Coordinates of C-alpha atoms in Angstrom, one line a residue:
I1 CA -28.4 21.6 -18.1
N2 CA -26.3 22.9 -15.3
K3 CA -23.5 21.0 -13.4
N4 CA -25.7 19.7 -10.7
S5 CA -28.2 18.4 -13.3
V6 CA -25.4 16.8 -15.2
L7 CA -24.3 14.8 -12.2
L8 CA -27.9 13.8 -11.5
Y9 CA -28.5 12.9 -15.1
K10 CA -25.4 10.7 -15.2
R11 CA -26.5 8.9 -12.0
I12 CA -30.1 8.4 -13.1
C13 CA -30.2 8.2 -16.9
S14 CA -26.6 7.1 -17.8
S15 CA -28.2 4.6 -20.3
L16 CA -29.1 7.6 -22.5
L17 CA -25.5 8.9 -22.7
P18 CA -23.6 8.0 -25.9
N19 CA -21.0 5.3 -25.6
N20 CA -18.3 7.8 -26.3
Y21 CA -19.4 10.3 -23.7
Y22 CA -16.8 11.9 -21.6
D23 CA -17.1 14.5 -18.8
G24 CA -17.6 18.0 -20.1
F25 CA -19.2 16.8 -23.3
P26 CA -22.6 18.5 -23.7
I27 CA -25.7 16.5 -22.8
H28 CA -28.7 16.8 -24.9
T29 CA -31.8 16.1 -22.9
C30 CA -35.5 17.1 -22.7
C31 CA -35.7 17.1 -18.9
S32 CA -35.1 19.9 -16.4
E33 CA -33.2 19.8 -13.1
G34 CA -36.6 19.8 -11.3
Q35 CA -37.8 16.8 -13.3
L36 CA -34.5 15.0 -12.6
E37 CA -34.9 15.7 -8.9
T38 CA -38.5 14.4 -8.9
F39 CA -37.5 11.3 -10.9
Q40 CA -34.7 10.7 -8.3
R41 CA -37.2 10.8 -5.4
V42 CA -39.6 8.4 -7.3
M43 CA -36.7 6.0 -8.0
G44 CA -35.8 6.2 -4.3
I45 CA -39.3 5.0 -3.5
L46 CA -39.1 2.2 -6.1
N47 CA -35.7 1.1 -4.5
T48 CA -37.5 0.6 -1.1
V49 CA -40.4 -1.3 -2.8
V50 CA -38.2 -3.6 -4.8
P51 CA -34.8 -3.6 -3.0
N52 CA -33.9 -7.1 -4.1
C53 CA -34.3 -6.9 -7.8
G54 CA -32.0 -4.5 -9.6
I55 CA -33.0 -5.5 -13.1
C56 CA -36.7 -4.8 -12.5
R57 CA -35.8 -1.3 -11.1
E58 CA -33.3 -0.7 -14.0
N59 CA -35.8 -1.6 -16.6
I60 CA -38.5 0.7 -15.1
Q61 CA -35.8 3.4 -14.8
L62 CA -34.8 2.9 -18.4
L63 CA -38.4 3.3 -19.6
T64 CA -38.8 6.4 -17.4
C65 CA -35.6 8.0 -18.6
H66 CA -36.6 7.6 -22.2
A67 CA -40.1 8.9 -21.5
I68 CA -38.9 12.0 -19.6
C69 CA -35.4 12.8 -20.8
S70 CA -34.7 11.4 -24.2
E71 CA -33.8 14.0 -26.8
Y72 CA -35.5 11.7 -29.3
Q73 CA -39.0 11.8 -27.8
D74 CA -40.5 13.0 -31.0
Q75 CA -39.7 9.6 -32.5
F76 CA -41.8 7.6 -30.0
S77 CA -44.3 10.0 -28.5
E78 CA -47.4 12.0 -29.5
V79 CA -48.1 15.2 -27.6
H80 CA -51.6 16.6 -27.3
I81 CA -51.7 20.3 -26.5
S82 CA -54.5 21.9 -24.4
E83 CA -57.1 23.8 -26.4
M84 CA -57.6 26.1 -23.4
N85 CA -53.9 26.9 -23.0
P86 CA -51.7 26.2 -26.0
K87 CA -48.6 26.3 -23.8
M88 CA -49.9 23.3 -21.7
V89 CA -49.7 19.6 -22.6
D90 CA -53.0 17.7 -22.1
S91 CA -51.7 14.3 -22.7
I92 CA -48.9 12.2 -24.1
I93 CA -49.0 8.9 -25.9
F94 CA -45.8 6.8 -25.8
F95 CA -45.3 4.2 -28.5
I96 CA -43.5 1.3 -26.9
P97 CA -42.3 -1.9 -28.6
F98 CA -44.1 -5.0 -27.3
E99 CA -40.7 -6.7 -26.9
F100 CA -39.6 -4.0 -24.5
V101 CA -42.9 -4.2 -22.6
E102 CA -42.3 -8.0 -22.2
I103 CA -38.8 -7.5 -21.0
I104 CA -39.9 -5.1 -18.3
Y105 CA -42.8 -7.3 -17.2
N106 CA -40.7 -10.5 -17.2
S107 CA -38.0 -8.8 -15.1
C108 CA -40.6 -7.8 -12.5
K109 CA -43.2 -10.5 -12.5
D110 CA -41.5 -12.7 -9.9
V111 CA -40.4 -9.9 -7.6
K112 CA -42.2 -9.8 -4.3
F113 CA -42.7 -6.8 -2.0
P114 CA -40.4 -7.1 1.1
N115 CA -42.0 -9.2 3.8
S116 CA -44.9 -10.2 1.5
M117 CA -45.9 -12.8 -0.9
V118 CA -47.5 -10.2 -3.3
S119 CA -45.7 -9.7 -6.5
I120 CA -45.0 -6.1 -7.7
T121 CA -46.8 -6.8 -11.0
T122 CA -50.0 -8.1 -9.3
F123 CA -50.0 -5.0 -7.0
M124 CA -49.3 -2.5 -9.8
C125 CA -51.9 -3.9 -12.2
T126 CA -55.2 -2.2 -11.8
V127 CA -57.6 -3.9 -9.5
G128 CA -60.5 -5.5 -11.3
Q129 CA -58.6 -5.9 -14.5
G130 CA -58.2 -9.7 -14.2
E131 CA -54.9 -11.4 -14.4
C132 CA -51.9 -9.2 -14.8
N133 CA -49.9 -9.3 -18.1
A134 CA -47.2 -7.3 -19.7
E135 CA -49.5 -4.7 -21.3
K136 CA -51.6 -4.2 -18.2
F137 CA -48.5 -3.8 -16.1
I138 CA -47.1 -1.0 -18.3
H139 CA -50.4 0.8 -18.5
S140 CA -50.7 0.6 -14.7
L141 CA -47.1 1.9 -14.3
L142 CA -48.0 4.9 -16.4
T143 CA -51.1 5.8 -14.3
Y144 CA -48.7 6.7 -11.4
S145 CA -47.3 9.6 -13.5
T146 CA -48.2 13.2 -12.7
F147 CA -48.9 13.6 -16.4
N148 CA -51.7 12.1 -18.5
I149 CA -49.6 9.4 -20.2
T150 CA -50.9 6.5 -22.2
A151 CA -48.9 3.7 -23.7
K152 CA -49.6 2.4 -27.2
I153 CA -48.0 -1.0 -27.4
I154 CA -46.5 -1.6 -30.9
K155 CA -46.4 -5.2 -31.9
S156 CA -43.8 -6.0 -34.6
P157 CA -45.1 -7.5 -37.8
V158 CA -44.3 -11.2 -38.4
L159 CA -41.8 -11.5 -41.2
N160 CA -42.0 -14.5 -43.6

């Protein structure tokens, strides 16, 4: 990625940088400058929606950074290619640990829209789906993507 993209990447997805990262070190990412710019605009909207809860924003941003920019996407996603145009992606399935889904949900569930008593999770969960929970919240978040993205929630096995 170019210098402008590096600055944007460091501002938006610094959580994906290695702990020993230093300026000038190459960044390995799967997102383009255009995707980073779009992501920055979307995060700007999210900042106006939930201005008083940094951890909720940060967790949604972390999920989005991994989904869009992680160089390890092949380890937690399944891409379905269009039959009509093999150069196009039809849909993506992201495999997300239930524990992470709960962390995101719990960090957002008590956050209210400014000047409102409506929680962000209640608003984001699809109307008619009953009471909102962690899984419904993540599925609803992904419906706002410009891509056809589905979450497959992975529940860890119980160890004896």
